[in-house]
Coordinates of C-alpha atoms in Angstrom, one line a residue:
X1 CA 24.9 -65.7 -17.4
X2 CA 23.3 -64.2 -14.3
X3 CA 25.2 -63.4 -11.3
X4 CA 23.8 -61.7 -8.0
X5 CA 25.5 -58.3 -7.2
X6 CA 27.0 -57.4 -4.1
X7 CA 28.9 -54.3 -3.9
X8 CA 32.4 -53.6 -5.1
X9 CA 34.5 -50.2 -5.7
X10 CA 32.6 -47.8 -7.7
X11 CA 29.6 -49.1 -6.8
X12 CA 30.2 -52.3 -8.9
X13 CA 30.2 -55.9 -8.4
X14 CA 33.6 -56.9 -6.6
X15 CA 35.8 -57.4 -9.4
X16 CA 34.2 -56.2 -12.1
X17 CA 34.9 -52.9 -14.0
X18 CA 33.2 -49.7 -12.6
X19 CA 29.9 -49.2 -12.8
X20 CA 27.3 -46.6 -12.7
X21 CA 25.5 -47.8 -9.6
X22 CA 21.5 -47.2 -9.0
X23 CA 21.1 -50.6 -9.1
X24 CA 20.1 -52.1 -5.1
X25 CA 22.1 -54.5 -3.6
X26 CA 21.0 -58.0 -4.4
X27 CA 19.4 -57.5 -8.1
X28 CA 19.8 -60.2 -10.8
X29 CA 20.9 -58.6 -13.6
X30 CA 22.5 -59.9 -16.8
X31 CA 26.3 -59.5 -16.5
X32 CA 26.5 -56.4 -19.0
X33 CA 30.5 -57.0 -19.3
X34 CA 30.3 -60.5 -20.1
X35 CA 27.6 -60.0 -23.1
X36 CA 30.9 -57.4 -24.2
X37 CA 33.3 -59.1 -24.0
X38 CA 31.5 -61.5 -26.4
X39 CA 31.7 -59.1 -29.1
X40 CA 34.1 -59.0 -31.7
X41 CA 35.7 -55.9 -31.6
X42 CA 36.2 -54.3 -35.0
X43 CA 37.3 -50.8 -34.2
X44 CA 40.7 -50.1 -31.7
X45 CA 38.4 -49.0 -28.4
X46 CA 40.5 -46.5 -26.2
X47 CA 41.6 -47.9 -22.4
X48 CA 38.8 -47.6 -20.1
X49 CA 35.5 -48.2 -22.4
X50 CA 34.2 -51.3 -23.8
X51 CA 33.1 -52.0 -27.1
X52 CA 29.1 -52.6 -27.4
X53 CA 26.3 -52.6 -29.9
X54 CA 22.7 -51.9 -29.3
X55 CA 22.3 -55.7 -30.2
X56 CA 23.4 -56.6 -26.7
X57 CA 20.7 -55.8 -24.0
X58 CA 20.0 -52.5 -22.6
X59 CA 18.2 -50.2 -20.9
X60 CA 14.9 -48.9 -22.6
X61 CA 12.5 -46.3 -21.0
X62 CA 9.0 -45.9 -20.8
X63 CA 6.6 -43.0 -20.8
X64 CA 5.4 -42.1 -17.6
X65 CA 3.6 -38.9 -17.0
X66 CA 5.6 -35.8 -17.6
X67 CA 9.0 -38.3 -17.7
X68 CA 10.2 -41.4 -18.2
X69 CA 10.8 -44.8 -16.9
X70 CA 13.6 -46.6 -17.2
X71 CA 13.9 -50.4 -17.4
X72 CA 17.2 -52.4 -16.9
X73 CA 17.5 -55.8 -19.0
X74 CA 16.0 -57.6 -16.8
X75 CA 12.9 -55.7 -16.3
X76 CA 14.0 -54.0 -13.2
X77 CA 13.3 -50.1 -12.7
X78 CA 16.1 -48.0 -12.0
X79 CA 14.7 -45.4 -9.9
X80 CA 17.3 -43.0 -8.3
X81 CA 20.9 -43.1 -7.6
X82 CA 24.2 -42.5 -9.6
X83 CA 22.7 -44.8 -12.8
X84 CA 19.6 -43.1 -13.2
X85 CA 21.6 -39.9 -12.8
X86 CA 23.7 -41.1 -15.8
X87 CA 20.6 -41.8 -18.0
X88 CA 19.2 -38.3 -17.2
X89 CA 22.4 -36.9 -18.2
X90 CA 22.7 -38.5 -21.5
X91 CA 20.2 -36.1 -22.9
X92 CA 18.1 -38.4 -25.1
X93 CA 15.6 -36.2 -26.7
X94 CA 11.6 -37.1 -25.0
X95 CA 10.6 -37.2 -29.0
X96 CA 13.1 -40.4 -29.7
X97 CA 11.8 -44.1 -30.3
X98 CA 12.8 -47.4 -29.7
X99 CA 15.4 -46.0 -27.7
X100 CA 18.4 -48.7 -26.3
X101 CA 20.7 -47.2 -23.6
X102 CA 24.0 -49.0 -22.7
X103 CA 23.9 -50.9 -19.3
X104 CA 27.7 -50.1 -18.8
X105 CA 28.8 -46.6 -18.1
X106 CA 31.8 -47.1 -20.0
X107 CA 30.3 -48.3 -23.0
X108 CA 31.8 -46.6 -26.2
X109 CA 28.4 -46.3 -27.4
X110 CA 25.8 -44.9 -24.7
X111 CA 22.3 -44.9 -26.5
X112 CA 20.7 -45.3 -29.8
X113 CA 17.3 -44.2 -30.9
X114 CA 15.0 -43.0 -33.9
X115 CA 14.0 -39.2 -34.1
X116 CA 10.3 -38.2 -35.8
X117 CA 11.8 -39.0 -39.6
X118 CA 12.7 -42.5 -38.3
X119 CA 16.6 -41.6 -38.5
X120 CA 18.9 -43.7 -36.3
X121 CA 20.7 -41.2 -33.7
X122 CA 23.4 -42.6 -31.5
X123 CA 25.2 -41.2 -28.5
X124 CA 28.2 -41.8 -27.9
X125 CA 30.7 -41.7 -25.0
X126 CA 32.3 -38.2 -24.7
X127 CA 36.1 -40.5 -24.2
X128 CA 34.9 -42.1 -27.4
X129 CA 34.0 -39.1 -29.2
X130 CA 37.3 -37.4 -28.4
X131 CA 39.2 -40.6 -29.6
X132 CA 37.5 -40.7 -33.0
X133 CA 38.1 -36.9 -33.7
X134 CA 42.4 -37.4 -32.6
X135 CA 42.1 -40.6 -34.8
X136 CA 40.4 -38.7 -38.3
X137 CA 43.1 -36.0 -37.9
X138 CA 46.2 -38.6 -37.4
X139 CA 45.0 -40.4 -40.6
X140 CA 45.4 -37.3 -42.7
X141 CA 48.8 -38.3 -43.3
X142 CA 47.8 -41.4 -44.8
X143 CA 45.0 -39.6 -46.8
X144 CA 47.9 -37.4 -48.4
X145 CA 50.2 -40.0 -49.1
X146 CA 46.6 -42.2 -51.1
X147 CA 45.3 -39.1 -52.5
X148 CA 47.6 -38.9 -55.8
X149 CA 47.0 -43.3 -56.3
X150 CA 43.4 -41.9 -55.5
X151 CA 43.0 -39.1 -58.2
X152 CA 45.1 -41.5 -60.4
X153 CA 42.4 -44.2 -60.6
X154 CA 39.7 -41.4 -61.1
X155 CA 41.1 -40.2 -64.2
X156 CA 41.2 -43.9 -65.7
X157 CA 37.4 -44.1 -64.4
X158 CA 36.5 -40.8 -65.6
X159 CA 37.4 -42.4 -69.7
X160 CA 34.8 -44.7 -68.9
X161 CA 31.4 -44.1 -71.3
X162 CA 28.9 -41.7 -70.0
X163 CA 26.3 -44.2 -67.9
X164 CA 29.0 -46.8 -66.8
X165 CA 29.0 -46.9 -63.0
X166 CA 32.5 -46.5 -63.2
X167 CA 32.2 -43.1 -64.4
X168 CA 29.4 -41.9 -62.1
X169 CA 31.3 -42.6 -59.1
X170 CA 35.1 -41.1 -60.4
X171 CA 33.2 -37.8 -61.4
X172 CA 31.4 -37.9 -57.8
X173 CA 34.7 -37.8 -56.0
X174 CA 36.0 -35.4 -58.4
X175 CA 33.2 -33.2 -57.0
X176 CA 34.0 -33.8 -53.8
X177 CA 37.9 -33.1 -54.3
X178 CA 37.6 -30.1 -56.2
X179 CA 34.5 -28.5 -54.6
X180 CA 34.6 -29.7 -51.2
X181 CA 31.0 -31.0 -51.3
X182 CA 29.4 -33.1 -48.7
X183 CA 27.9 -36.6 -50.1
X184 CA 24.5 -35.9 -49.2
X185 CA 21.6 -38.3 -49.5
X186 CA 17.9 -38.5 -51.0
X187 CA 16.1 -38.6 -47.8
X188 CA 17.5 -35.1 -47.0
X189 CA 17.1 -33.9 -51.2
X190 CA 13.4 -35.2 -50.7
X191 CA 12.9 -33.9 -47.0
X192 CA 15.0 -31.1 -46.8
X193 CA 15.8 -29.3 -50.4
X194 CA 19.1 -30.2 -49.3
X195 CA 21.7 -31.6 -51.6
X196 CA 25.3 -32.8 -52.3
X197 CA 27.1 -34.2 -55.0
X198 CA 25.7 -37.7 -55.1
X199 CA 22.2 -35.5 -54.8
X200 CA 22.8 -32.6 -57.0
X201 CA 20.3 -32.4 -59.9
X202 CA 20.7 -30.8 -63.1
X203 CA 19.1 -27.8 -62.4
X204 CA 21.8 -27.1 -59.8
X205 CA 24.6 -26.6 -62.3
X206 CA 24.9 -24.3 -65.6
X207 CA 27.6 -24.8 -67.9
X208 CA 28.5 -21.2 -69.7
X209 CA 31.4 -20.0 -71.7
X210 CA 34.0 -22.4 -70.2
X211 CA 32.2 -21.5 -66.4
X212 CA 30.7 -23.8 -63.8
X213 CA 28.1 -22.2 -61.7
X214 CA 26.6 -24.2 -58.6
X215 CA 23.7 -22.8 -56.7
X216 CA 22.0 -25.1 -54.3
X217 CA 21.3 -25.4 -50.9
X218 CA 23.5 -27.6 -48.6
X219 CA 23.0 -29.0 -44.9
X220 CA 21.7 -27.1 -42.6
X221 CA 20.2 -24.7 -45.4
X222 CA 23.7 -23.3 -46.6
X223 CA 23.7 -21.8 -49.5
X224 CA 26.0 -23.0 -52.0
X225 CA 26.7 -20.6 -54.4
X226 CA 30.1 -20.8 -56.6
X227 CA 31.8 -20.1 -60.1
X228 CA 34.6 -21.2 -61.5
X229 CA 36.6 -22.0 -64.1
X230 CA 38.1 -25.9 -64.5
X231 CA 38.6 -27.3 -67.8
X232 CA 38.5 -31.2 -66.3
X233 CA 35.5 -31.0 -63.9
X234 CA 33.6 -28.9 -66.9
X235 CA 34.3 -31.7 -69.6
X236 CA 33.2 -34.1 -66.2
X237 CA 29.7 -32.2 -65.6
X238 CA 29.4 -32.0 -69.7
X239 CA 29.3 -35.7 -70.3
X240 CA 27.3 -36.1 -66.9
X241 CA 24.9 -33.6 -68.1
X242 CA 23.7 -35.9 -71.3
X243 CA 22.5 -38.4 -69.5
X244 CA 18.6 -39.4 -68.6
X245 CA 17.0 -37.8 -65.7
X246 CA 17.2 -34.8 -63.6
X247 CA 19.9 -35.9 -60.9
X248 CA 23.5 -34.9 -62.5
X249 CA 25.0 -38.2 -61.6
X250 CA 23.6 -41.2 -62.7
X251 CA 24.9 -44.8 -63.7
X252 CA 22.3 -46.7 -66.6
X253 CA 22.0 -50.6 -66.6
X254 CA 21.5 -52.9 -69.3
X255 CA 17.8 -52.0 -69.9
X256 CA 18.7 -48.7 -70.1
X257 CA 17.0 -47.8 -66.9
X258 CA 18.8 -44.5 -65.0
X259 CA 20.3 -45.3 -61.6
X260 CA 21.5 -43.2 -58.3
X261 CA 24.8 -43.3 -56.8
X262 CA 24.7 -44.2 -53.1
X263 CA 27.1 -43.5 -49.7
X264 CA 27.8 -46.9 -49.9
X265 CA 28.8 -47.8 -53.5
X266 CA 31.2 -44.2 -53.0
X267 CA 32.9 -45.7 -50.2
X268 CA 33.3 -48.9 -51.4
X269 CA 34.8 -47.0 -54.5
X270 CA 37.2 -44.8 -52.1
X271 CA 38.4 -48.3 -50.3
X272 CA 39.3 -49.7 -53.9
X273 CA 41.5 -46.7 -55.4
X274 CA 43.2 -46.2 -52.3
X275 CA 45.4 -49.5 -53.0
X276 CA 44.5 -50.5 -49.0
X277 CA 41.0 -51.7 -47.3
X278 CA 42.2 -50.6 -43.9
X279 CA 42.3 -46.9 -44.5
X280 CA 38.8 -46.6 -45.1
X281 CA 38.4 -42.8 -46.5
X282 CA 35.3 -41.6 -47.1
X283 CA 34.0 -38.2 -48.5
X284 CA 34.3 -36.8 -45.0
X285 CA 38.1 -37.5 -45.2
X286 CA 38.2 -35.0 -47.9
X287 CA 36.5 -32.4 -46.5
X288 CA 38.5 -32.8 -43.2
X289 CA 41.8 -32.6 -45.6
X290 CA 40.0 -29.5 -47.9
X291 CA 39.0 -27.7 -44.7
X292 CA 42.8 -28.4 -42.9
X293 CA 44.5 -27.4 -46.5
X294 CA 42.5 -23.8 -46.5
X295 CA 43.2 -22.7 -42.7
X296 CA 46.9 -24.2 -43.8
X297 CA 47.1 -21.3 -46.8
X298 CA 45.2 -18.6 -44.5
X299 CA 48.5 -19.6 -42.0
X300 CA 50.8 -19.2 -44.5
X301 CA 50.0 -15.3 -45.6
X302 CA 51.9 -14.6 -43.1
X303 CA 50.4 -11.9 -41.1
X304 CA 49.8 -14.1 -38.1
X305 CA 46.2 -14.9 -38.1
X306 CA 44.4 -16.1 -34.7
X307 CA 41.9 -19.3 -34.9
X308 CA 38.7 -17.0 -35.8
X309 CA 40.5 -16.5 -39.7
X310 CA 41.8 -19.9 -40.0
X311 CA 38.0 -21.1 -38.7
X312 CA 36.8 -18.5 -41.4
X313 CA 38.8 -20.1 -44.1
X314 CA 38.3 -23.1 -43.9
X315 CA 34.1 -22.6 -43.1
X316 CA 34.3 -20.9 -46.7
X317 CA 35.9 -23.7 -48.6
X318 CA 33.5 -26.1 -46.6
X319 CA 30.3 -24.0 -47.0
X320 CA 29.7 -24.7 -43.2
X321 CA 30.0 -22.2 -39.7
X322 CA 33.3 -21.2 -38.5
X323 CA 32.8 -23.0 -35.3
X324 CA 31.9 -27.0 -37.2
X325 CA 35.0 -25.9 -39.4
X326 CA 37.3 -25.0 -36.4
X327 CA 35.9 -28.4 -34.0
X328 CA 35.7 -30.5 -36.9
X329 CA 37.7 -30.1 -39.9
X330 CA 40.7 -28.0 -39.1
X331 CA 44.0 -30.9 -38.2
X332 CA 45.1 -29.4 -34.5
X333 CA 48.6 -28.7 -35.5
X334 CA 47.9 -26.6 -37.7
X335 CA 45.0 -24.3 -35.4
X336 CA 48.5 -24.2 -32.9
X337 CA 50.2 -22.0 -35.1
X338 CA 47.4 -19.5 -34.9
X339 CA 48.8 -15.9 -33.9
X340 CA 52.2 -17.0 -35.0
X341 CA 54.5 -16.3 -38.6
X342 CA 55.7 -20.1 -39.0
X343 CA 59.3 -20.7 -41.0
X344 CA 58.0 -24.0 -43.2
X345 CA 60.9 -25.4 -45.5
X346 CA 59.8 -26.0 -48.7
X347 CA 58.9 -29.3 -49.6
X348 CA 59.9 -31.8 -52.6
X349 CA 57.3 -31.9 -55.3
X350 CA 55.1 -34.6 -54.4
X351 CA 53.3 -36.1 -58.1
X352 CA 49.2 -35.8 -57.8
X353 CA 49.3 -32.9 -55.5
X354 CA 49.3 -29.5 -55.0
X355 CA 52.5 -27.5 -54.2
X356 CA 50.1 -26.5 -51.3
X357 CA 49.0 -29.9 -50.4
X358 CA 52.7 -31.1 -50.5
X359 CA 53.8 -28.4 -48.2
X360 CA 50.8 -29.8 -45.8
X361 CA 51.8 -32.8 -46.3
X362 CA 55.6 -32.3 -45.2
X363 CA 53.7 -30.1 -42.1
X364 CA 51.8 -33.2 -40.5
X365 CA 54.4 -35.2 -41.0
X366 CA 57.0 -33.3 -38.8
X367 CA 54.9 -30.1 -37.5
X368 CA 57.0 -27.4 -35.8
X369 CA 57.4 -27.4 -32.0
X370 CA 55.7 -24.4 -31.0

């Protein structure tokens, strides 16, 4: 539907939400809010922005000279004013192609594009942003209360032969529960050198007198670099290690032929042993609880650490900088407590977790006023 604009508050169409403005009085323009509200909305949107995809139609930009040109949906240039302010700001890199920018200001999702390796890159509203972190950190909760049905199922997969799918994907999350590894993927292993535990390749692990050693290089060129001792991962990695080909974790079909696990087939894995399809963990929701659960144990030494030692602890258990551990993977109630000697009651035992992961548990549940 077209409609002709004339100025409302904000610099909008009378009655319509706010708008960016930039665009001159008396444009034809596709009504960007009407080809939204079309959309089925599968994620809970926070008040104030509207759901889009970069199906809908959008902004694109072309080179021109030094710059670039933007080009509204219906072929008109958006030359100066608030809009073309907000495009400037969004801080697309000039290297990005086939990029899509939202025609709504408040769209959750404010511009998509494909960087020099042909990798989707999206950005997203900083409201929206903000919402998603709050909403990862309140589902940790949840996460505790799956993750002994969780483990549960893994051991029954992990008595599955050698080469059965079934077993590749429980000793995958066992990796990722124990070691706190990130997925990774095989453009990054074959573009990077960089691996995780879907990726990791034989060569990565050694098996000696009852030890694991891992040395590989992560994201972002971390070095991984650990030893240990842990009977069930080391049977795990022993069976793993007898099968064909150089990744560690493999699944074989019927003609024999060696397979690699994929993001997708561990997710869809993670959604089944959880006992519930709306929870929707993924790999990351472990590392987020891994990293939470080490600046929790830093906390509760009891010498009143500040946010740099609880960032520390948990960038050590995540193989990642302080800062990404501190924005990204440390539960907020727990970085309050920082500088402070918090009295915790003990928790009950809780079956399939740690006596530390139970007192976590009992934490997010009814954190301390502070």
């Amino acid at each position: 539907m077209a409609l002709r604009l004339r100025p409302g508050r904000n610099g909008g169409p009378a009655g319509s939400q706010p708008r960016g403005g930039g665009v001159k009085d008396g444009d034809i323009i596709e009504d960007p809010y009407e080809a939204a509200s079309s959309l089925a909305v599968p994620v809970e949107v926070p008040e104030g922005l509207v759901y889009v995809t970069d199906a809908m139609p959008g902004i694109h930009r072309r080179k021109r000279g030094k710059g670039f040109t933007y080009v509204g949906p219906d072929g008109t240039t958006i030359e100066r004013g608030t809009e073309r302010e907000r495009l400037e700001r969004l801080g697309v890199p000039p290297a990005y192609e086939r990029v899509w920018i939202c025609p709504l200001p408040n769209g959750h999702l404010q511009a998509t594009g494909y960087d020099q390796r042909e990798r989707k890159q999206y950005r997203y509203h900083p409201n929206w942003s903000s919402h998603r972190a709050g909403t990862k950190f309140d589902r940790l909760v949840d996460f505790g209360h799956a993750l002994p049905q969780i483990r549960a199922r893994v051991a029954r997969d992990l008595r599955a032969p050698p080469g059965d799918p079934r077993f590749a994907l429980a000793a995958a999350v066992t990796l990722i529960d124990r070691l706190s590894l990130r997925v990774g993927n095989e453009e990054y292993a074959r573009e990077n050198g960089s691996y995780g535990a879907l990726t990791l390749r034989n060569r990565h692990v050694k098996l000696r007198d009852g030890q694991i050693q891992l040395d590989f290089k992560a994201k972002s060129g971390q070095r991984v670099r650990r030893s240990l001792k842990d009977r069930r991962l080391l049977q795990v990695l022993e069976k793993a290690s007898d099968l064909p080909g150089a990744e560690l974790l493999t699944w074989v079909d019927e003609d024999g032929r060696a397979h690699h696990l994929t993001s997708t087939q561990l997710n869809e894995y993670l959604d089944e042993a959880d006992g519930d399809d709306s929870l929707a963990f993924t790999a990351k929701t472990f590392r987020t609880w891994a990293g939470t659960l080490a600046a929790f144990e830093r906390l509760e030494q009891g010498d009143a650490p500040k946010i740099k030692a609880l960032a520390e602890a948990a960038s050590q258990r995540l193989h990642n900088t302080p800062t990404v551990a501190k924005q990204a993977y440390i539960h907020p109630a727990v970085l309050n407590l920082a500088g402070q000697v918090p009295e915790l009651p003990p928790p009950d035992p809780l079956p399939g977790l740690s006596s530390a992961e139970a007192r976590l548990l009992a934490f997010l549940e009814a954190p301390p006023v502070t």
